Coordinates of N, CA, C and O in Angstrom, one line a residue:
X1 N 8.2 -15.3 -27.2 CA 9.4 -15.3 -26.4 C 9.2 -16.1 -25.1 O 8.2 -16.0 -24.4
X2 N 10.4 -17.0 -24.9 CA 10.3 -17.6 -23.5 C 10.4 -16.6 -22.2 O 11.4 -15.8 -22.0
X3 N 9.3 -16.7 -21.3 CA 9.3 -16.6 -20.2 C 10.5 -16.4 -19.4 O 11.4 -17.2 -19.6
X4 N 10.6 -15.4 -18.6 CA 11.8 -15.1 -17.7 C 12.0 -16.1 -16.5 O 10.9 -16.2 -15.8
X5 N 12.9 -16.9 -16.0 CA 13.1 -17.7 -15.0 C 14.1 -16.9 -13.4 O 15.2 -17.3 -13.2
X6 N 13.7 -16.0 -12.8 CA 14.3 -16.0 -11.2 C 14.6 -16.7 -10.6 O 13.9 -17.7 -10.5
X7 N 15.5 -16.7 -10.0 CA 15.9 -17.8 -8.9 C 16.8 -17.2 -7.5 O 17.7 -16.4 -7.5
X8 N 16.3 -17.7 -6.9 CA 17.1 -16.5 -5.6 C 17.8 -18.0 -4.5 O 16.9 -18.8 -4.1
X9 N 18.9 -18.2 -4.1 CA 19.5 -18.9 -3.8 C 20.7 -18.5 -2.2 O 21.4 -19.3 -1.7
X10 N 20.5 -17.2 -1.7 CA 20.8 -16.4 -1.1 C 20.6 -16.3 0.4 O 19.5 -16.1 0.8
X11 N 21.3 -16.4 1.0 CA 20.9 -15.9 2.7 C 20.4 -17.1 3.5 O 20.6 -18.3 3.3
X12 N 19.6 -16.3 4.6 CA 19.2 -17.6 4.8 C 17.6 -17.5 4.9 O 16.9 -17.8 5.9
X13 N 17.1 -17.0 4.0 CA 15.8 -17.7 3.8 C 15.2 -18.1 3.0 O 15.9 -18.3 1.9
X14 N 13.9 -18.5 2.9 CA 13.7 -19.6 2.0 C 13.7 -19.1 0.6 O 12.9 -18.2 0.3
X15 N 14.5 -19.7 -0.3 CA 14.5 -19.5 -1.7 C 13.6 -19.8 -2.4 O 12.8 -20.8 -2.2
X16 N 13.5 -19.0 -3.5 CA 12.2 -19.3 -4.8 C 12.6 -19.3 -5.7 O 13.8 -19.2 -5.8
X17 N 12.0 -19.5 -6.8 CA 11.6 -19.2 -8.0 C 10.5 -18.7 -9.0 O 9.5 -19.4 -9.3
X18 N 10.7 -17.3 -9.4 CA 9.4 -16.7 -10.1 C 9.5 -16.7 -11.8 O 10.6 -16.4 -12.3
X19 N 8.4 -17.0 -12.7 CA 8.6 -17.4 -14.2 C 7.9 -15.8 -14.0 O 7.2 -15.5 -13.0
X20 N 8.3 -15.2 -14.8 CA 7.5 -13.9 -15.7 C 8.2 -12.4 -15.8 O 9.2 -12.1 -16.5
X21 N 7.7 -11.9 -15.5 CA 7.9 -10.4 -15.1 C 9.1 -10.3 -14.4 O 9.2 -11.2 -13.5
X22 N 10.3 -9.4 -14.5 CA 11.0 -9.4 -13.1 C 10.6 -8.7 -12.0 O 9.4 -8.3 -12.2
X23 N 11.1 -8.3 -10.7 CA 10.8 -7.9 -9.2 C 10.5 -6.6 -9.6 O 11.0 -6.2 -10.7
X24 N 9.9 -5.9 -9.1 CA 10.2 -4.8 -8.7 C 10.5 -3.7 -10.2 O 11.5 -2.9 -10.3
X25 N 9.9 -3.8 -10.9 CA 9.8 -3.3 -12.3 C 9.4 -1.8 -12.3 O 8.2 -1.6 -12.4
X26 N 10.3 -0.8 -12.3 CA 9.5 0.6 -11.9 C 8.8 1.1 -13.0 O 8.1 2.0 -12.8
X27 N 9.0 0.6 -14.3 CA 8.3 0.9 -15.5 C 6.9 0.2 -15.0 O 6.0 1.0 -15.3
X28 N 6.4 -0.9 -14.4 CA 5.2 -1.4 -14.7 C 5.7 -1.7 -13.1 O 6.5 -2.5 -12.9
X29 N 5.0 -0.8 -11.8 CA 4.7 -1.5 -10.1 C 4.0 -1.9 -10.3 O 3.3 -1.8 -11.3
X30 N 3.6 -2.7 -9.0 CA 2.4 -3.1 -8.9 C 1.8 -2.4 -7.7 O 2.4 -1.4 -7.3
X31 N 0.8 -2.7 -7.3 CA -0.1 -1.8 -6.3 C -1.1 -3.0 -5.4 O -1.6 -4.0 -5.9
X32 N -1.3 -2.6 -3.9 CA -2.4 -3.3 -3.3 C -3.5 -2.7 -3.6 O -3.7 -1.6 -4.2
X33 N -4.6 -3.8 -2.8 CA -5.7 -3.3 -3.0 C -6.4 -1.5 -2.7 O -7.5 -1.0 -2.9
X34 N -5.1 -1.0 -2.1 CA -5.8 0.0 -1.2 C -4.8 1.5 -2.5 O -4.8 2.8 -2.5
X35 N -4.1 0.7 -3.3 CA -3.4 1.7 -5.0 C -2.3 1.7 -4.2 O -1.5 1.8 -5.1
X36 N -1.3 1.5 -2.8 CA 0.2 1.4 -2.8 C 0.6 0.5 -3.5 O 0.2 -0.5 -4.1
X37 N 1.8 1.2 -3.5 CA 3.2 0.6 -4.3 C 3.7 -0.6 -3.9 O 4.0 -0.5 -2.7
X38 N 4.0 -2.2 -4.6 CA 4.1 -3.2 -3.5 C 5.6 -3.6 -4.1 O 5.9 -3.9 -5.3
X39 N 6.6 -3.6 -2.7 CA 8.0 -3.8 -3.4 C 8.0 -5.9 -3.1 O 7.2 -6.5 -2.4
X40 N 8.9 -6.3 -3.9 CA 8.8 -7.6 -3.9 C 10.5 -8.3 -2.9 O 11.6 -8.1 -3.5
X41 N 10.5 -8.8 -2.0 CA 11.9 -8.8 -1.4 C 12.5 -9.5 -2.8 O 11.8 -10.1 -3.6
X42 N 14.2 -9.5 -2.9 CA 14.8 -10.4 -3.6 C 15.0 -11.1 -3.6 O 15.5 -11.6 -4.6
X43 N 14.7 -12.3 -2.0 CA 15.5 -13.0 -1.8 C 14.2 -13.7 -1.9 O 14.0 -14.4 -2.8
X44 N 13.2 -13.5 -0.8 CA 11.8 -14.5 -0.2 C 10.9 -14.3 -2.0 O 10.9 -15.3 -2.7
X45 N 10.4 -13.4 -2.4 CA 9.6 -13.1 -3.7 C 8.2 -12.6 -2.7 O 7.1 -12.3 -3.2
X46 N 8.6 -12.5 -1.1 CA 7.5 -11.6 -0.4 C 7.0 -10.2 -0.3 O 7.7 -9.3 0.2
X47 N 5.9 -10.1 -0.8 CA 5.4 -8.5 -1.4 C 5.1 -7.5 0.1 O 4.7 -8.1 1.1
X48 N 5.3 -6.6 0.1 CA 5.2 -5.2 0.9 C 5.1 -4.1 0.7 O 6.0 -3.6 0.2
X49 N 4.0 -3.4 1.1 CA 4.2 -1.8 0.6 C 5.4 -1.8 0.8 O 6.1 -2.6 1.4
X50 N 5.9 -0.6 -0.1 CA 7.6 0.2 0.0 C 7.9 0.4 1.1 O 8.8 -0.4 1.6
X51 N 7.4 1.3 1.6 CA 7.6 2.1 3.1 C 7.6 1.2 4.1 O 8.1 1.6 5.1
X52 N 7.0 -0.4 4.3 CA 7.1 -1.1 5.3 C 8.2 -2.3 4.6 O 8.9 -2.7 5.6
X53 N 8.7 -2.9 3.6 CA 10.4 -3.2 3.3 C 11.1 -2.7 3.5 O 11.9 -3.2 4.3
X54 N 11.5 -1.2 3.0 CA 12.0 -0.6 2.2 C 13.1 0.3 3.7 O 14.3 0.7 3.7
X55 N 12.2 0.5 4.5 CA 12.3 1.7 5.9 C 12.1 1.2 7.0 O 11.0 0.6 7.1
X56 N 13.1 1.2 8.2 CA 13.3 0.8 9.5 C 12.7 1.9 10.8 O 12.8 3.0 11.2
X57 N 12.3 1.1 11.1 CA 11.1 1.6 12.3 C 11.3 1.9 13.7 O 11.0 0.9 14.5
X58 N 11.6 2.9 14.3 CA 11.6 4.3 14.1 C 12.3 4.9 13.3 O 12.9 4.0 12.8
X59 N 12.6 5.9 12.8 CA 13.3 6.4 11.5 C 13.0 8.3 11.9 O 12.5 8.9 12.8
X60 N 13.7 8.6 11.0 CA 14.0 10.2 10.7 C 13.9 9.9 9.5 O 14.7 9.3 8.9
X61 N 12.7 10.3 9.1 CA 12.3 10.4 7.5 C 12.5 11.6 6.8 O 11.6 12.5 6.9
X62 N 13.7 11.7 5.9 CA 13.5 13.0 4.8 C 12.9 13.2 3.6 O 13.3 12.8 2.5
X63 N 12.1 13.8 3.8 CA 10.9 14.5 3.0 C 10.8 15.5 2.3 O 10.9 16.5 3.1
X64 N 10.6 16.0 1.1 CA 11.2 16.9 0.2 C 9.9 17.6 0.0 O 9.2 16.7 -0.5
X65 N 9.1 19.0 0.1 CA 7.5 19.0 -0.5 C 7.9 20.5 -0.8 O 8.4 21.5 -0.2
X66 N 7.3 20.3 -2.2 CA 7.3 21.8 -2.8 C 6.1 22.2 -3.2 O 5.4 21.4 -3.9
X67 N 5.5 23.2 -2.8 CA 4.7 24.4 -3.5 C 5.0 25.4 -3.6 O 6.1 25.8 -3.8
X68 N 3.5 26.4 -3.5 CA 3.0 27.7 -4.1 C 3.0 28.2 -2.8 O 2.2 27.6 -2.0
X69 N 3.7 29.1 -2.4 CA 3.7 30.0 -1.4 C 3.0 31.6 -1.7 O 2.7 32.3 -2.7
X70 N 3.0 31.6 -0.3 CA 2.0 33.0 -0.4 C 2.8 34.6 0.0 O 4.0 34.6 0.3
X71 N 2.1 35.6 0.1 CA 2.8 36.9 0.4 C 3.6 36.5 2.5 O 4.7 36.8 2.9
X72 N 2.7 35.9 3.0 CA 3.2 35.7 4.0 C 4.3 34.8 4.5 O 4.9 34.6 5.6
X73 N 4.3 34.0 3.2 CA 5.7 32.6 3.4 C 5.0 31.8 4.3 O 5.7 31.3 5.2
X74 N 3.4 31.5 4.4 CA 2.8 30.8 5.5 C 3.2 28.5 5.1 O 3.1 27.5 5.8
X75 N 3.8 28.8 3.7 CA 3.7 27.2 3.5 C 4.7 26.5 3.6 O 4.8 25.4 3.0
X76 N 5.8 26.9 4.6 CA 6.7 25.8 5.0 C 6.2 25.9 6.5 O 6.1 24.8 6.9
X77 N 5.7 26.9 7.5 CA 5.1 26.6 8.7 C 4.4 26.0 8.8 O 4.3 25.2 9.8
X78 N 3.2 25.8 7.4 CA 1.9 25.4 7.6 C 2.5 23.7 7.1 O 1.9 22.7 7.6
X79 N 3.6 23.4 6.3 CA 3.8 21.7 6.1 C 4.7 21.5 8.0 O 4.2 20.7 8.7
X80 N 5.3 21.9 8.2 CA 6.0 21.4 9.4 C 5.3 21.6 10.4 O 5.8 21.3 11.4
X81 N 4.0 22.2 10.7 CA 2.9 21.9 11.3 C 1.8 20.4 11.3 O 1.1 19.9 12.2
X82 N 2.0 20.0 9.8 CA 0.9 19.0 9.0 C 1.9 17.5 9.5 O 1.5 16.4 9.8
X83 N 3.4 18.1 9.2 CA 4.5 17.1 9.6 C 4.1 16.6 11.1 O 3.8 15.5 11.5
X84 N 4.4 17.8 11.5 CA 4.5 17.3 13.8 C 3.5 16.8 13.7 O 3.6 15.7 14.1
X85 N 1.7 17.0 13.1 CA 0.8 16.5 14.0 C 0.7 15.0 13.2 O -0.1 14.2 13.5
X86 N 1.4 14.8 12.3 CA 1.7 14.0 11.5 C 1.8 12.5 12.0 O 1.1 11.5 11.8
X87 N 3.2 12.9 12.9 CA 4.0 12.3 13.7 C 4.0 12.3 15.0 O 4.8 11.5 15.6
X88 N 3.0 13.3 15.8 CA 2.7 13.0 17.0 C 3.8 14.1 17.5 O 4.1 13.8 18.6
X89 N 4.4 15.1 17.2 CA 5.3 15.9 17.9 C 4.8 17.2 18.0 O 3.6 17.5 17.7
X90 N 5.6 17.8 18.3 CA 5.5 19.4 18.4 C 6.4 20.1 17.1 O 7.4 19.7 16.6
X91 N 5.8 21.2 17.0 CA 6.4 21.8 15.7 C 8.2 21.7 16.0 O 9.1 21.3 15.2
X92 N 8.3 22.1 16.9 CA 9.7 22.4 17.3 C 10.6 21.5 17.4 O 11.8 21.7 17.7
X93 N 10.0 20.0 17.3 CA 10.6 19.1 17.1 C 11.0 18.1 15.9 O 11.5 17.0 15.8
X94 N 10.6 18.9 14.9 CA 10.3 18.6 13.2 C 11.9 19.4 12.4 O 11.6 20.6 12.1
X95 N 12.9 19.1 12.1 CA 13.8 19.5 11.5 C 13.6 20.0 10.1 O 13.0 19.1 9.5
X96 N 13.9 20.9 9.4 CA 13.5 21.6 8.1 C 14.3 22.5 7.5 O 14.9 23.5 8.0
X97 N 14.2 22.3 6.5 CA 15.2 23.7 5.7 C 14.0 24.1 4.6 O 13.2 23.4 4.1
X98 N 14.4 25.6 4.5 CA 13.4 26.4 2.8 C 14.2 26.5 2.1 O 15.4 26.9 2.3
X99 N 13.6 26.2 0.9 CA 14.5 27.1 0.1 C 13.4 28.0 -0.7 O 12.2 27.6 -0.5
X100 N 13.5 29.2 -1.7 CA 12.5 29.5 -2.4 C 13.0 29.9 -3.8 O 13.7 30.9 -3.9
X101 N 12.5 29.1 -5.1 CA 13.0 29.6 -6.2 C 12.0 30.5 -7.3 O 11.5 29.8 -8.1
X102 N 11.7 31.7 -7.2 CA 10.7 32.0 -7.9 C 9.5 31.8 -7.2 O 9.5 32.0 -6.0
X103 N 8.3 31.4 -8.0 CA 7.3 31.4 -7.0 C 6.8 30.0 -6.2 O 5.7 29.8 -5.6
X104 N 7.8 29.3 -6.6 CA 8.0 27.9 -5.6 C 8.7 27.8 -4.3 O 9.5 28.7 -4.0
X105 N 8.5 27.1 -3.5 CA 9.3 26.9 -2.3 C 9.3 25.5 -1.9 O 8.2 24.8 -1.9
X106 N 10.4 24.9 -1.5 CA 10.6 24.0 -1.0 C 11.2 23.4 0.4 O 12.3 23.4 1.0
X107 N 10.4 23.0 0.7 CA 10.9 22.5 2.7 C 11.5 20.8 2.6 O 11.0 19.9 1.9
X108 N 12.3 20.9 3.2 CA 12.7 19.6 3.3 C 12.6 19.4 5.1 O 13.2 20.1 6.0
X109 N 11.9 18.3 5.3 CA 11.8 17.7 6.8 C 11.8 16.7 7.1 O 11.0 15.8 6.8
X110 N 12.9 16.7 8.0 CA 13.2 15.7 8.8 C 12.2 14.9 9.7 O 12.1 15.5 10.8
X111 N 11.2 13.7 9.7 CA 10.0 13.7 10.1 C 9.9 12.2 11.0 O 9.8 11.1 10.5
X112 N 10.0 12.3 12.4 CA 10.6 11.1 13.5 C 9.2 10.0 13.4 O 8.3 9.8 14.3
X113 N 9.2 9.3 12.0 CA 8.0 8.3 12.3 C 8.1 7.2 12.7 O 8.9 6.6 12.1
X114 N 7.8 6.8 13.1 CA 6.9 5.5 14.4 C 6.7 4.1 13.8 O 7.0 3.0 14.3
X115 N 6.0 4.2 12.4 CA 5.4 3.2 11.5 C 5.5 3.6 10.3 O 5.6 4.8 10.0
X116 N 5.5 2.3 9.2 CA 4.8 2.5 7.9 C 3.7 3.6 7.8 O 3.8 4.7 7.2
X117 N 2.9 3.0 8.4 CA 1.2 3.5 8.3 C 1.2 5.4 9.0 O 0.3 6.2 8.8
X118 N 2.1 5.6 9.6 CA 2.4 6.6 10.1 C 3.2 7.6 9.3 O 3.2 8.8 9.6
X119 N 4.0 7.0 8.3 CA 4.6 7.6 7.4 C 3.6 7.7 5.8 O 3.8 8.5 4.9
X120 N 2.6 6.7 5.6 CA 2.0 7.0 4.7 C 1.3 7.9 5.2 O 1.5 9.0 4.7
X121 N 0.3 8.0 6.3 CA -0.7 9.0 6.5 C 0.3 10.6 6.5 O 0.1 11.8 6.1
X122 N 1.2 10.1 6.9 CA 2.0 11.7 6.7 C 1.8 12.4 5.3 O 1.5 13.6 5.0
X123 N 2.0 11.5 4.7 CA 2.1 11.4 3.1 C 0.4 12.0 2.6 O 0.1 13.0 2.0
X124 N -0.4 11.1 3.0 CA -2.2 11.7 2.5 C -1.9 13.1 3.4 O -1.8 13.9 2.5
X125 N -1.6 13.7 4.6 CA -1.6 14.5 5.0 C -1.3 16.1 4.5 O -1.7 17.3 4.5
X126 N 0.0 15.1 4.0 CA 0.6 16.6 3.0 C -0.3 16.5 2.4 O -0.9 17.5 2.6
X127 N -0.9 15.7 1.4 CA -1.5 15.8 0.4 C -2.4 16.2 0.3 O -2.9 16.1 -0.8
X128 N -3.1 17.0 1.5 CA -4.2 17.8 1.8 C -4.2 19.4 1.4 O -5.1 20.2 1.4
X129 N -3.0 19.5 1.3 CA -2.6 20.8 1.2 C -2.7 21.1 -0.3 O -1.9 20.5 -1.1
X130 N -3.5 21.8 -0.6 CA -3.8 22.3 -2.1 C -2.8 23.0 -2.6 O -2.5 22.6 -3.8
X131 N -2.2 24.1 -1.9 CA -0.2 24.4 -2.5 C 0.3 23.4 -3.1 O 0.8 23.5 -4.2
X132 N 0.1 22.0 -2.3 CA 1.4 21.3 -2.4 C 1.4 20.8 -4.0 O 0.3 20.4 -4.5
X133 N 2.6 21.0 -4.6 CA 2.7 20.5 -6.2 C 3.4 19.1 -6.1 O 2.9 18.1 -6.7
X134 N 4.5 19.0 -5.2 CA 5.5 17.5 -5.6 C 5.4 17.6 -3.9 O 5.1 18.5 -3.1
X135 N 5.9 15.9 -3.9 CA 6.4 15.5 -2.9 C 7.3 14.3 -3.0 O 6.7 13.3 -3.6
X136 N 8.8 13.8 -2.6 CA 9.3 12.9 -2.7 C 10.6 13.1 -1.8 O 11.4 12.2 -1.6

């Protein structure tokens, strides 16, 4: 089979053309050196982690993280704690809702980040948390 031909002709910057694979393929991403997700712009064919294309800087990031909660309901305190120091705030400044279905619980928070790199570390941060099952 012949090869796929792109061509981006659009806006005002400099246009390309890519033979192969299309952009941004969520069946097959690609990844940098460091395993992020690298989004490809449409127009330039310039690659970027997600979170630094994709998201405008400062932002209110909503964040969805479900786990395993305990007798005490300690795991939406203990993520909107992981959040603020996350982000450099105070707990009381982290916006959040619970919900709890069964023996899951879900917080969603509103999270005032600064940077990409500020929002990925958010992200390894939750991910310290042994509860946590999903995040997106």
């Amino acid at each position: 089979a012949a090869p796929s031909i792109i061509q981006t002709n659009t806006g005002d910057k400099k246009p390309f053309v890519g033979i192969g694979k299309p952009l941004n393929d969520v069946r097959n991403p690609e990844y940098d050196e460091n395993g992020y997700t690298l989004y490809a712009d449409e127009v330039t064919g310039e690659k970027k982690r997600v979170f630094e294309a994709l998201v405008e800087y400062p932002s209110i990031f909503k964040m969805k993280i479900v786990g395993k909660d305990d007798e005490e309901e300690s795991f939406a305190p203990d993520i909107v704690d992981v959040v603020a120091e996350s982000c450099g705030v105070t707990s009381d400044m982290v916006e959040f809702s619970k919900r709890k279905n069964g023996k899951w619980t879900s917080v969603t928070v509103h999270a005032p980040v600064k940077s990409a790199d500020m929002l990925y570390g958010l992200y390894e941060n939750v991910d310290k948390d042994p509860r946590v099952k999903f995040k997106f």
